[in-house]
Coordinates of C-alpha atoms in Angstrom, one line a residue:
Chain A
S1 CA 100.0 2.0 61.7
T2 CA 98.6 0.2 58.7
I3 CA 94.9 0.5 58.0
S4 CA 92.8 -1.1 55.3
K5 CA 91.8 0.8 52.1
A6 CA 88.2 0.8 53.2
E7 CA 88.9 2.4 56.5
S8 CA 91.3 4.9 55.0
S9 CA 88.8 6.0 52.4
Y10 CA 86.1 6.2 55.1
I11 CA 88.1 8.6 57.2
Q12 CA 89.3 10.6 54.2
V13 CA 85.8 11.2 52.9
G14 CA 84.8 12.4 56.3
L15 CA 87.7 14.8 56.5
C16 CA 87.1 16.2 53.0
S17 CA 83.4 16.6 53.4
D18 CA 81.7 19.9 54.4
P19 CA 81.3 20.1 57.4
A20 CA 84.3 18.0 58.1
L21 CA 83.8 14.9 60.2
R22 CA 86.5 13.3 62.3
P23 CA 86.2 9.9 63.9
D24 CA 86.1 11.3 67.4
G25 CA 83.9 14.3 66.5
R26 CA 86.5 17.0 66.7
A27 CA 86.7 20.0 64.4
L28 CA 89.7 20.0 61.9
T29 CA 91.7 22.4 64.1
D30 CA 90.7 21.0 67.5
F31 CA 93.4 19.6 69.8
R32 CA 92.7 16.7 72.2
A33 CA 93.0 17.6 75.8
V34 CA 96.7 18.4 76.7
S35 CA 97.8 18.0 80.3
L36 CA 101.1 19.3 81.5
E37 CA 103.0 19.0 84.8
T38 CA 106.4 20.6 85.5
G39 CA 109.0 19.5 88.0
T40 CA 108.3 15.8 87.7
A41 CA 112.0 14.8 88.0
P42 CA 113.3 16.5 91.1
L43 CA 116.9 15.3 90.4
A44 CA 116.9 17.2 87.1
N45 CA 117.5 20.9 86.6
G46 CA 114.2 21.2 84.8
S47 CA 111.5 18.7 83.9
A48 CA 108.0 18.3 82.5
R49 CA 105.5 15.6 81.7
L50 CA 103.1 16.2 78.9
S51 CA 100.3 14.1 77.5
I52 CA 97.9 14.7 74.6
G53 CA 94.6 13.0 74.5
R54 CA 94.9 10.9 77.6
N55 CA 91.6 9.6 78.9
P56 CA 90.9 11.6 82.1
H57 CA 89.0 8.8 83.8
D58 CA 91.3 5.8 83.6
G59 CA 94.5 7.5 82.4
S60 CA 94.8 5.3 79.4
G61 CA 95.8 6.1 75.8
G62 CA 97.2 9.4 74.6
T63 CA 100.6 10.5 73.6
E64 CA 102.8 10.9 76.7
V65 CA 106.3 12.5 76.7
L66 CA 108.7 13.1 79.6
A67 CA 111.3 15.8 79.3
A68 CA 114.2 16.6 81.6
T69 CA 117.2 18.9 81.4
K70 CA 120.4 18.2 83.2
L71 CA 123.4 20.6 83.4
E72 CA 126.9 19.2 83.4
V73 CA 130.2 21.1 83.6
E74 CA 132.3 20.7 80.5
T75 CA 135.9 21.7 80.0
I76 CA 137.0 23.2 76.7
E77 CA 139.5 20.3 76.2
D78 CA 136.6 17.8 76.3
G79 CA 134.9 19.5 73.4
G80 CA 133.0 22.2 75.2
E81 CA 132.5 25.7 73.9
D82 CA 132.9 29.0 75.7
K83 CA 129.2 29.8 75.5
G84 CA 128.1 26.3 76.4
R85 CA 126.3 23.7 74.4
V86 CA 122.7 22.3 74.1
V87 CA 122.3 18.7 73.2
C88 CA 118.9 17.0 72.7
T89 CA 118.1 13.3 72.7
V90 CA 114.9 11.5 72.1
T91 CA 114.3 8.0 73.5
C92 CA 111.4 5.9 72.5
S93 CA 110.2 3.5 75.2
P94 CA 109.6 0.0 73.6
A95 CA 106.2 0.1 75.4
A96 CA 105.2 3.0 73.2
Y97 CA 105.9 1.1 70.0
P98 CA 105.3 -2.6 70.8
Q99 CA 105.0 -3.6 67.2
L100 CA 108.4 -2.2 66.2
S101 CA 111.6 -4.3 66.2
N102 CA 114.7 -3.0 68.1
N103 CA 116.3 -1.7 64.8
A104 CA 113.2 0.1 63.7
L105 CA 112.9 1.7 67.1
E106 CA 116.6 2.9 66.9
D107 CA 115.8 4.4 63.5
L108 CA 112.8 6.2 64.7
Q109 CA 114.7 7.5 67.8
H110 CA 117.4 8.7 65.5
D111 CA 115.0 10.5 63.2
L112 CA 113.2 12.2 66.1
T113 CA 116.5 13.1 67.8
T114 CA 117.8 14.7 64.6
I115 CA 114.7 16.9 64.2
V116 CA 114.6 18.0 67.8
H117 CA 118.4 18.5 68.2
T118 CA 119.0 20.5 65.0
T119 CA 116.1 22.8 65.8
L120 CA 116.8 23.4 69.5
S121 CA 120.6 23.6 69.4
H122 CA 120.5 26.3 66.7
P123 CA 122.6 29.3 67.5
S124 CA 119.6 31.7 67.3
L125 CA 118.1 30.0 70.3
H126 CA 121.2 29.6 72.3
P127 CA 120.8 30.8 75.9
E128 CA 123.2 33.4 77.2
N129 CA 123.8 32.1 80.7
L130 CA 125.6 28.8 80.0
K131 CA 129.0 30.3 80.5
I132 CA 131.1 29.6 83.6
I133 CA 134.8 30.5 83.0
P134 CA 135.6 31.8 79.5
G135 CA 138.2 29.6 77.9
K136 CA 138.0 26.9 80.5
K137 CA 134.6 25.7 81.7
S138 CA 131.0 25.9 80.5
W139 CA 127.6 24.3 81.0
L140 CA 126.5 21.5 78.8
L141 CA 122.7 21.3 78.8
N142 CA 121.4 17.8 78.1
L143 CA 117.7 17.7 77.1
D144 CA 116.4 14.2 77.3
L145 CA 112.9 13.4 76.0
V146 CA 111.3 10.0 76.5
I147 CA 108.2 8.9 74.6
L148 CA 106.2 6.7 77.0
S149 CA 103.2 6.2 74.6
D150 CA 102.3 7.3 71.2
A151 CA 98.7 7.9 70.0
G152 CA 99.6 10.3 67.2
N153 CA 101.0 13.9 67.0
V154 CA 104.2 13.0 68.6
Y155 CA 106.2 15.9 67.1
D156 CA 104.0 18.5 68.7
A157 CA 104.1 16.7 72.0
L158 CA 108.0 16.5 71.8
F159 CA 108.4 20.2 71.2
M160 CA 105.8 21.2 73.8
A161 CA 107.4 19.0 76.4
A162 CA 110.9 20.4 75.5
R163 CA 109.7 24.0 75.8
A164 CA 108.1 23.2 79.2
A165 CA 111.2 21.5 80.5
L166 CA 113.5 24.3 79.2
Y167 CA 111.2 26.9 80.7
D168 CA 111.4 25.1 84.0
T169 CA 115.3 24.9 83.9
K170 CA 117.3 26.7 86.5
V171 CA 121.0 27.3 86.0
P172 CA 123.1 27.4 89.2
R173 CA 124.9 30.7 89.8
T174 CA 128.7 30.4 89.8
R175 CA 131.6 32.7 90.4
F176 CA 135.3 32.6 89.7
V177 CA 137.7 31.4 92.3
E178 CA 141.2 32.6 91.9
Y179 CA 144.1 30.8 93.4
K180 CA 147.3 32.8 94.0
A181 CA 150.6 31.3 95.1
K182 CA 151.7 32.5 98.6
K183 CA 154.9 34.7 98.5
R184 CA 157.9 32.9 100.1
G185 CA 159.6 35.0 102.7
P186 CA 161.4 34.7 106.1
A187 CA 158.2 35.9 107.9
G188 CA 155.9 33.6 105.9
G189 CA 155.3 30.4 107.8
A190 CA 154.4 28.6 104.7
G191 CA 157.9 28.8 103.4
E192 CA 159.5 25.8 105.1
G193 CA 158.9 22.4 103.9
M194 CA 155.7 23.2 102.1
D195 CA 155.3 23.0 98.4
V196 CA 153.8 26.1 97.0
D197 CA 152.3 25.9 93.5
D198 CA 154.7 27.8 91.3
T199 CA 152.8 27.3 88.1
A200 CA 151.3 30.7 88.4
T201 CA 154.7 32.2 88.0
E202 CA 156.0 29.7 85.5
G203 CA 156.5 30.8 82.0
T204 CA 156.3 34.5 82.8
S205 CA 159.3 36.6 82.3
G206 CA 160.1 39.5 84.5
F207 CA 159.4 41.8 81.5
D208 CA 155.8 40.5 81.2
T209 CA 153.7 43.3 82.6
R210 CA 150.3 41.9 81.6
Q211 CA 147.8 41.3 84.3
R212 CA 147.1 37.6 84.0
K213 CA 143.9 36.3 85.5
H214 CA 144.6 33.0 87.3
A215 CA 141.0 31.9 87.6
M216 CA 141.3 28.2 87.7
D217 CA 138.0 27.1 89.1
F218 CA 134.5 28.2 90.0
E219 CA 132.3 27.7 93.0
L220 CA 128.5 27.7 93.5
L221 CA 127.3 30.9 95.1
D222 CA 124.8 29.0 97.2
Y223 CA 124.6 25.2 97.4
W224 CA 120.9 25.1 98.1
D225 CA 119.9 27.6 95.5
E226 CA 118.5 26.1 92.3
G227 CA 119.7 29.1 90.3
E228 CA 118.4 31.5 87.8
P229 CA 116.0 30.6 85.0
L230 CA 117.6 29.6 81.7
D231 CA 118.0 32.6 79.4
G232 CA 115.7 32.9 76.5
R233 CA 112.9 30.9 78.0
Q234 CA 110.3 32.7 76.0
R235 CA 112.2 31.9 72.8
W236 CA 111.9 28.1 72.7
P237 CA 109.8 27.1 69.6
L238 CA 106.8 24.9 69.2
C239 CA 105.9 22.6 66.4
V240 CA 102.6 22.6 64.5
T241 CA 102.0 19.4 62.4
L242 CA 99.6 20.1 59.5
N243 CA 98.2 16.9 58.2
L244 CA 97.1 17.3 54.6
V245 CA 94.3 15.6 52.8
P246 CA 93.0 16.9 49.4
G247 CA 91.4 20.3 50.0
A248 CA 92.0 20.6 53.7
H249 CA 94.4 20.3 56.6
F250 CA 93.8 19.1 60.1
L251 CA 95.7 19.3 63.4
D252 CA 96.5 16.8 66.2
A253 CA 95.9 13.6 64.2
T254 CA 95.4 10.2 65.9
L255 CA 97.3 7.2 64.6
V256 CA 94.7 6.2 62.0
E257 CA 94.3 9.8 60.9
E258 CA 98.1 10.1 60.4
A259 CA 97.9 7.0 58.2
V260 CA 95.3 8.7 56.0
A261 CA 97.1 12.0 55.5
A262 CA 99.2 11.8 52.3
V263 CA 101.7 14.3 53.5
R264 CA 102.4 16.0 56.9
V265 CA 104.1 19.4 57.1
L266 CA 105.8 20.2 60.3
V267 CA 106.4 24.0 60.9
I268 CA 108.3 25.0 63.9
Y269 CA 107.6 28.5 65.1
A270 CA 109.2 30.7 67.7
F271 CA 107.9 34.0 69.0
E272 CA 110.8 36.3 70.1
A273 CA 108.5 39.1 70.8
P274 CA 104.7 38.7 70.9
H275 CA 104.2 39.8 67.3
V276 CA 107.4 38.6 65.7
P277 CA 107.0 35.0 64.4
V278 CA 110.1 33.2 63.3
V279 CA 110.1 29.9 61.5
Q280 CA 112.8 27.8 63.2
G281 CA 112.4 24.8 61.1
M282 CA 110.2 23.0 58.6
R283 CA 109.9 19.4 57.5
M284 CA 107.7 17.4 55.2
L285 CA 107.0 13.8 55.9
G286 CA 105.2 11.3 53.7
P287 CA 105.0 10.5 50.0
G288 CA 102.6 13.3 49.0
E289 CA 103.3 16.6 47.3
V290 CA 102.6 20.2 48.1
T291 CA 102.5 23.1 45.6
S292 CA 104.4 26.3 46.6
S293 CA 101.2 28.4 46.7
Q294 CA 99.7 25.8 49.0
L295 CA 102.8 26.0 51.2
K296 CA 102.4 29.8 51.5
T297 CA 98.9 29.5 52.9
L298 CA 99.9 26.6 55.1
L299 CA 102.6 28.7 56.7
K300 CA 100.1 31.5 57.5
D301 CA 97.7 29.0 58.9
A302 CA 100.5 27.3 60.9
E303 CA 101.4 30.7 62.4
A304 CA 97.9 31.3 63.6
H305 CA 97.7 27.8 65.1
A306 CA 101.2 28.2 66.7
R307 CA 100.0 31.4 68.4
N308 CA 97.1 29.6 70.0
I309 CA 99.2 26.8 71.2
F310 CA 101.8 29.2 72.6
A311 CA 99.1 31.1 74.4
G312 CA 97.7 28.0 76.0
L313 CA 101.0 26.5 76.9
D314 CA 102.3 29.8 78.4
A315 CA 99.3 30.2 80.5
K316 CA 99.8 26.7 81.9
L317 CA 103.5 27.2 82.5
K318 CA 102.8 30.4 84.5
E319 CA 100.2 28.5 86.5
E320 CA 102.7 25.7 87.2
D321 CA 105.3 28.3 88.3
V322 CA 102.8 29.7 90.7
R323 CA 101.8 26.3 92.0
R324 CA 105.4 25.2 92.6
N325 CA 107.1 28.3 93.8
Q326 CA 104.6 30.8 95.2
K327 CA 102.2 28.4 96.7
A328 CA 105.1 26.3 98.2
S329 CA 106.6 29.4 99.9
E330 CA 103.2 30.5 101.1
S331 CA 102.5 27.1 102.7
F332 CA 105.9 27.2 104.2
E333 CA 105.4 30.6 105.7
Q334 CA 102.1 29.5 107.2
R335 CA 103.7 26.7 109.2
Chain B
M1 CA 128.4 19.5 102.8
G2 CA 129.4 19.9 106.3
S3 CA 128.5 17.0 108.7
R4 CA 129.1 13.4 108.0
I5 CA 125.9 11.5 107.3
E6 CA 125.2 8.6 109.6
I7 CA 123.6 5.5 108.2
L8 CA 122.0 4.7 111.5
N9 CA 122.4 7.0 114.5
E10 CA 122.2 6.1 118.2
A11 CA 118.5 6.9 118.4
G12 CA 117.9 4.3 115.8
F13 CA 117.0 6.6 112.9
R14 CA 118.4 6.4 109.4
S15 CA 119.6 9.2 107.2
D16 CA 116.1 9.9 105.9
G17 CA 114.4 9.7 109.2
R18 CA 113.2 6.2 108.9
R19 CA 113.5 3.5 111.6
Q20 CA 115.6 0.4 111.0
Y21 CA 113.0 -1.9 109.5
E22 CA 110.8 0.8 108.1
L23 CA 109.9 0.7 104.4
R24 CA 109.7 3.9 102.3
D25 CA 106.4 5.4 101.2
L26 CA 104.8 3.0 98.7
T27 CA 102.5 4.3 96.0
I28 CA 100.9 2.0 93.4
D29 CA 99.1 3.3 90.3
L30 CA 97.4 0.6 88.3
S31 CA 95.7 2.8 85.8
R32 CA 96.1 1.8 82.2
H33 CA 99.0 3.3 80.4
G34 CA 99.0 3.7 76.6
E35 CA 97.8 0.6 74.7
A36 CA 99.4 -1.9 77.2
D37 CA 97.4 -5.0 78.3
G38 CA 98.6 -4.3 81.8
S39 CA 100.7 -1.6 83.4
A40 CA 101.8 -0.5 86.8
L41 CA 103.6 2.5 88.1
I42 CA 105.2 2.0 91.5
S43 CA 107.3 4.2 93.7
H44 CA 109.3 3.2 96.8
G45 CA 110.0 6.7 98.1
L46 CA 111.8 8.5 95.3
T47 CA 112.5 5.3 93.2
Q48 CA 109.9 5.3 90.4
V49 CA 109.4 2.5 87.9
L50 CA 106.8 2.1 85.2
V51 CA 106.2 -1.4 83.7
S52 CA 104.0 -2.2 80.7
V53 CA 103.0 -5.7 79.7
H54 CA 101.9 -6.7 76.3
G55 CA 100.6 -10.2 75.7
P56 CA 100.3 -13.1 75.5
R57 CA 100.4 -12.3 71.8
E58 CA 102.0 -13.6 68.6
A59 CA 105.7 -13.5 68.7
K60 CA 107.6 -10.9 66.6
M61 CA 110.2 -13.5 65.7
R62 CA 109.1 -17.1 65.1
S63 CA 112.5 -18.4 66.0
H64 CA 112.1 -17.1 69.6
T65 CA 109.0 -19.2 70.3
F66 CA 108.7 -22.4 72.2
H67 CA 106.3 -25.1 71.1
D68 CA 105.0 -25.8 74.6
R69 CA 105.0 -22.5 76.4
A70 CA 105.1 -18.7 76.1
N71 CA 108.3 -16.8 75.7
I72 CA 108.9 -14.0 78.2
N73 CA 110.7 -11.1 76.8
V74 CA 111.9 -8.3 79.2
E75 CA 113.3 -5.0 78.0
V76 CA 114.6 -2.4 80.4
V77 CA 115.0 1.3 79.6
V78 CA 116.7 3.5 82.2
A79 CA 116.0 7.2 81.7
S80 CA 119.1 9.3 81.5
F81 CA 117.8 11.7 84.0
S82 CA 116.8 9.0 86.5
T83 CA 119.9 9.4 88.7
G84 CA 121.6 12.4 90.2
E85 CA 124.3 12.3 87.6
R86 CA 123.1 12.0 84.0
R87 CA 124.2 8.7 82.5
K88 CA 123.1 7.7 79.1
R89 CA 122.5 4.0 78.9
M90 CA 122.6 2.5 75.4
R91 CA 120.2 -0.3 74.6
G92 CA 122.8 -3.0 74.6
D93 CA 124.4 -1.9 77.8
K94 CA 125.6 -5.0 79.7
R95 CA 124.4 -3.8 83.0
V96 CA 120.9 -3.2 81.7
L97 CA 120.9 -6.5 79.8
E98 CA 121.8 -8.3 83.0
F99 CA 119.1 -6.4 84.8
A100 CA 116.5 -7.6 82.2
S101 CA 117.7 -11.2 82.3
T102 CA 117.4 -11.2 86.2
I103 CA 113.8 -10.0 85.9
K104 CA 113.1 -12.6 83.2
S105 CA 114.5 -15.5 85.2
T106 CA 112.6 -14.3 88.3
F107 CA 109.3 -14.5 86.5
E108 CA 109.8 -17.5 84.3
P109 CA 108.9 -20.1 87.0
V110 CA 106.0 -17.9 88.3
V111 CA 104.1 -17.1 85.2
K112 CA 102.0 -20.0 83.9
T113 CA 103.6 -20.0 80.5
S114 CA 102.5 -23.5 79.6
L115 CA 99.0 -22.1 79.1
Y116 CA 100.1 -20.1 76.0
P117 CA 102.3 -22.1 73.7
R118 CA 104.0 -20.4 70.8
S119 CA 103.2 -16.9 72.1
Q120 CA 105.2 -14.1 73.6
I121 CA 104.7 -12.0 76.7
D122 CA 106.5 -8.7 76.5
I123 CA 107.5 -6.9 79.7
Y124 CA 108.7 -3.3 79.1
V125 CA 110.4 -1.8 82.2
Q126 CA 110.9 2.0 82.2
V127 CA 113.0 3.3 85.2
L128 CA 111.9 6.9 85.7
Q129 CA 113.7 7.8 88.9
Q130 CA 116.4 5.9 90.9
D131 CA 117.0 6.4 94.6
G132 CA 118.2 2.9 95.5
S133 CA 116.5 -0.5 95.4
T134 CA 115.8 -0.3 91.7
L135 CA 115.6 -4.0 91.2
Q136 CA 113.1 -4.3 94.0
A137 CA 110.8 -1.7 92.4
C138 CA 111.1 -3.3 89.0
I139 CA 110.1 -6.7 90.3
N140 CA 107.2 -5.4 92.3
A141 CA 106.0 -3.3 89.4
T142 CA 106.3 -6.3 87.0
T143 CA 104.2 -8.5 89.3
L144 CA 101.4 -5.9 89.4
A145 CA 101.6 -5.2 85.7
L146 CA 101.3 -9.0 85.0
I147 CA 98.3 -9.2 87.3
N148 CA 96.8 -6.2 85.7
A149 CA 97.2 -7.8 82.3
G150 CA 95.3 -10.8 83.5
I151 CA 98.2 -13.2 83.0
P152 CA 97.9 -16.3 85.3
M153 CA 100.7 -16.6 87.8
N154 CA 101.4 -19.0 90.6
D155 CA 101.7 -16.3 93.2
F156 CA 102.7 -12.7 93.7
V157 CA 106.4 -11.9 93.6
C158 CA 107.4 -9.4 96.3
A159 CA 110.9 -8.1 96.4
V160 CA 112.8 -6.1 99.0
T161 CA 116.3 -4.9 99.5
G162 CA 118.1 -5.7 102.8
G163 CA 121.4 -4.4 104.0
V164 CA 123.5 -4.7 107.1
H165 CA 125.2 -1.7 108.8
S166 CA 127.9 -3.2 111.0
T167 CA 125.5 -5.5 112.9
S168 CA 122.2 -3.8 112.4
P169 CA 120.0 -5.1 109.5
M170 CA 118.0 -2.6 107.5
L171 CA 115.3 -2.8 104.8
D172 CA 114.4 -0.9 101.6
L173 CA 117.7 1.0 101.1
S174 CA 118.1 4.4 99.5
T175 CA 121.0 5.4 97.2
L176 CA 123.0 6.7 100.1
E177 CA 122.7 3.5 102.0
E178 CA 123.3 1.3 99.0
N179 CA 126.6 2.9 98.3
D180 CA 127.7 2.4 101.8
I181 CA 126.6 -0.9 103.2
P182 CA 126.5 -4.5 101.8
H183 CA 123.0 -5.3 100.6
V184 CA 121.0 -8.1 99.0
T185 CA 117.8 -8.1 97.0
V186 CA 115.4 -10.9 97.8
A187 CA 112.2 -11.7 96.0
V188 CA 109.7 -14.1 97.6
M189 CA 106.4 -15.7 96.8
P190 CA 104.4 -14.8 100.0
K191 CA 101.8 -17.6 99.9
T192 CA 104.1 -20.5 99.1
K193 CA 106.9 -18.8 101.1
K194 CA 109.4 -19.7 98.3
V195 CA 112.3 -17.5 97.4
V196 CA 112.5 -16.7 93.7
L197 CA 115.5 -14.4 93.6
V198 CA 118.5 -13.7 95.8
T199 CA 121.0 -11.4 94.3
M200 CA 124.0 -9.7 96.0
E201 CA 126.9 -7.8 94.5
T202 CA 128.7 -6.8 97.7
R203 CA 130.3 -8.8 100.4
L204 CA 128.5 -9.8 103.5
H205 CA 129.5 -12.0 106.5
V206 CA 127.7 -15.3 106.3
E207 CA 126.4 -14.9 109.9
R208 CA 124.6 -11.7 108.9
F209 CA 123.3 -13.2 105.7
E210 CA 120.8 -15.6 107.2
E211 CA 119.4 -12.9 109.4
I212 CA 118.9 -10.5 106.6
L213 CA 117.4 -13.2 104.4
N214 CA 114.7 -14.0 107.0
L215 CA 114.0 -10.3 107.5
A216 CA 113.6 -9.7 103.8
R217 CA 111.1 -12.6 103.6
D218 CA 109.0 -11.1 106.3
A219 CA 109.1 -7.7 104.6
G220 CA 107.9 -9.4 101.4
K221 CA 104.8 -10.5 103.2
I222 CA 104.1 -6.9 104.2
L223 CA 104.5 -5.7 100.6
H224 CA 102.2 -8.5 99.5
Q225 CA 99.4 -7.0 101.7
E226 CA 99.8 -3.6 100.1
M227 CA 99.9 -5.0 96.6
K228 CA 96.9 -7.2 97.1
E229 CA 95.0 -4.1 98.4
A230 CA 95.9 -2.1 95.4
V231 CA 94.8 -4.9 93.0
L232 CA 91.5 -5.3 94.8
S233 CA 90.7 -1.6 94.8
R234 CA 91.5 -1.4 91.1
A235 CA 89.3 -4.4 90.4
S236 CA 86.4 -3.0 92.4
S237 CA 86.6 0.3 90.6
L238 CA 86.6 -1.5 87.3
V239 CA 83.5 -3.5 88.3
A240 CA 81.8 -0.3 89.5
M241 CA 82.4 1.3 86.1
G242 CA 80.7 -1.6 84.4
E243 CA 77.6 -1.5 86.5
P244 CA 74.5 0.0 84.9
I245 CA 73.6 3.4 86.2
T246 CA 69.9 3.9 87.2
K247 CA 68.1 6.6 85.4
G248 CA 68.4 10.0 87.1
Q249 CA 71.4 9.0 89.1
K250 CA 74.4 11.3 88.4
A251 CA 77.9 9.8 88.2
D252 CA 81.1 11.9 88.6
D253 CA 81.7 12.7 85.0
D254 CA 78.1 13.1 83.8
V255 CA 76.9 16.4 82.4
I256 CA 73.2 17.1 82.7
M257 CA 72.0 18.5 79.5
D258 CA 68.7 20.2 79.3

C-alpha cells in the first residue's frame, strides 16, 4: 500500500526509538493472534485455514489463507516420477487485493507461487510415501493455497498454512494387483471362444528365464480409510519475515508497516530434528541493502523466531489432531 | 461401491436422507471479511460460497463507467479443491466467465445503480466447496453481501435449484442429483414475486417445467425468511455493539483491571 511521507516517517521513528513503539502497541517481535483450523475442506486429502490478526469479535480484517492438498494418480508417461511429485500453487482472491488490476494480481500470484513451490518441492523435503507402482504410477500431490484477505505478513501465513495442510494430509494405502493370463487347456473352461490377454506372454522368448512382474494396476486397501499420514510431516518449513528499519528488525508487519520497512528478509527454516535447523530458502524483497555481517545476525535471530513459531504451531496441530480424531472416535463410542 | 444409489426411494427419501421438497442445512455468516464493505459466507449443506462486495467506489478503469449509473463488476474464483476431483480453473475460463456474467445480469435490474453514477460496485465470489447448486449459493450469498454493504436494492434475490426425477420434483440438489436428473436454477424477488433468473442446461419436458418453476418460486420465499432473519440478527448485534455501556456493567470481552 502507498502511504504518505509523513505517516511513513511517523511509524519509522516509532520503530527506531527505544523502547520501540508500533502503531498497535505490540513489541517488535510480537505476532498478532494466529488462529488455525485443520480439516476445513472435507473433500481434500488435507486442509487448513489460517488467519493472522483477525478481529476476534467481528471476524474482520487479518490475513487469511486457505490451504488444501489433493492427491492424484499420475502415470510415468504423463510426466510423473517414480517417487511422486509435489506441486504448489498460490491463488490470490480478487477480494484480498481490491485495488489491483487483473494483470497485477496474476503477477503477484506468480511470484508467491514461485517462492512457495521452489521451497516446498525441493528434493530434501520430498515425502517417501508418494510411490504406488515403480515405473508406472505414482501420487501427484497438489497443494493449493488461496489468499482470502491480506493485512500484511502474507508469506509467513502461506508457509504456516502449507505446513498445517501437509501435516494434515493422509495418503491412501495401496497395493499391487497382478493380472496373469489363464492357461489354455482342454480342461480350462475359459479356452473356448474367450479372448485371453496374451500380452503377458508376448515378446518373451522361451529362453527368457527372468521372473517378470506383471503388476499392471493397484487397488486401495480400504475404500473408507483415509490412509497414512504424509511422510516427513515434521520436516515442512516455516517462513520468518524480518522487516528491517535502520537499527532494528520487527516481525509480523501490518500493511502500513510493510510499506515503511526498506527491505524485508524472508528466511525459511526447517527443523529436521529438534536441534538441527536447516535453512530451506531465503529471499530479500524491497529496494534496501543489507550488509553481510547484518545478515549473519539476522539469520541467528530468525532461527530463534522460527523455533518459537514452530513450537506454537506444532502445539496447535497436535491439539487439532486430538480434536478431530480422538474426540470424534470417543464421541462415536459413547453413542 | 456396491449398491446403486437411488435418487428417490419408495419411502420418499433422497440419497442424503432428505425428503422431496426439503432444503439442505442453511448457514449464513454475515461477519465482516477482510476490508470488504459487505461480505457473506453461505453454505447450503456442503456447498460453501464466500462473497465480498466493494463499493460503490471509483472505477478502476474510467472507460468502464456509465454516466448515469453504477457499473457492476462480478469476478468469480473457484477454488481448485472445491470439488471431489481437483480442477484448476484459470481466470479466463469460459465456464467461470459465463457464471460471472449470469450473476451480473441477475443483479443489474435489482440493484439501484442509478443512485451512483460513474462508480463501480465490485462483487467478488469465491467458491470454497461445491456439492451441487453452486449458482444458487452464489446468488444468495451475493444478495446478502450487497445488503451487508448497504447498497440499495429493489428486493432480495433468492435462488433455488429444482429438478425432476421421472415425475417427482425435488429442490436444492446435491452433486449426485445434479449429475443425474434435469434441473433448473430459478432466482426470484420474493416481495414483488418477479423472477429474475431462470437457467437450465439439461432437457426437461415442458409439462414438468411449469410445475418445477412454481415450486422453486415458493422455495424462494422460504429462503427469503431465513435470509431476512440473518440480516436482522446481524443488524441488531451491530446496534447492540454501538450502545453505550453503563459504568460497572461487564460485557463479554471486558477485562476488569484493578
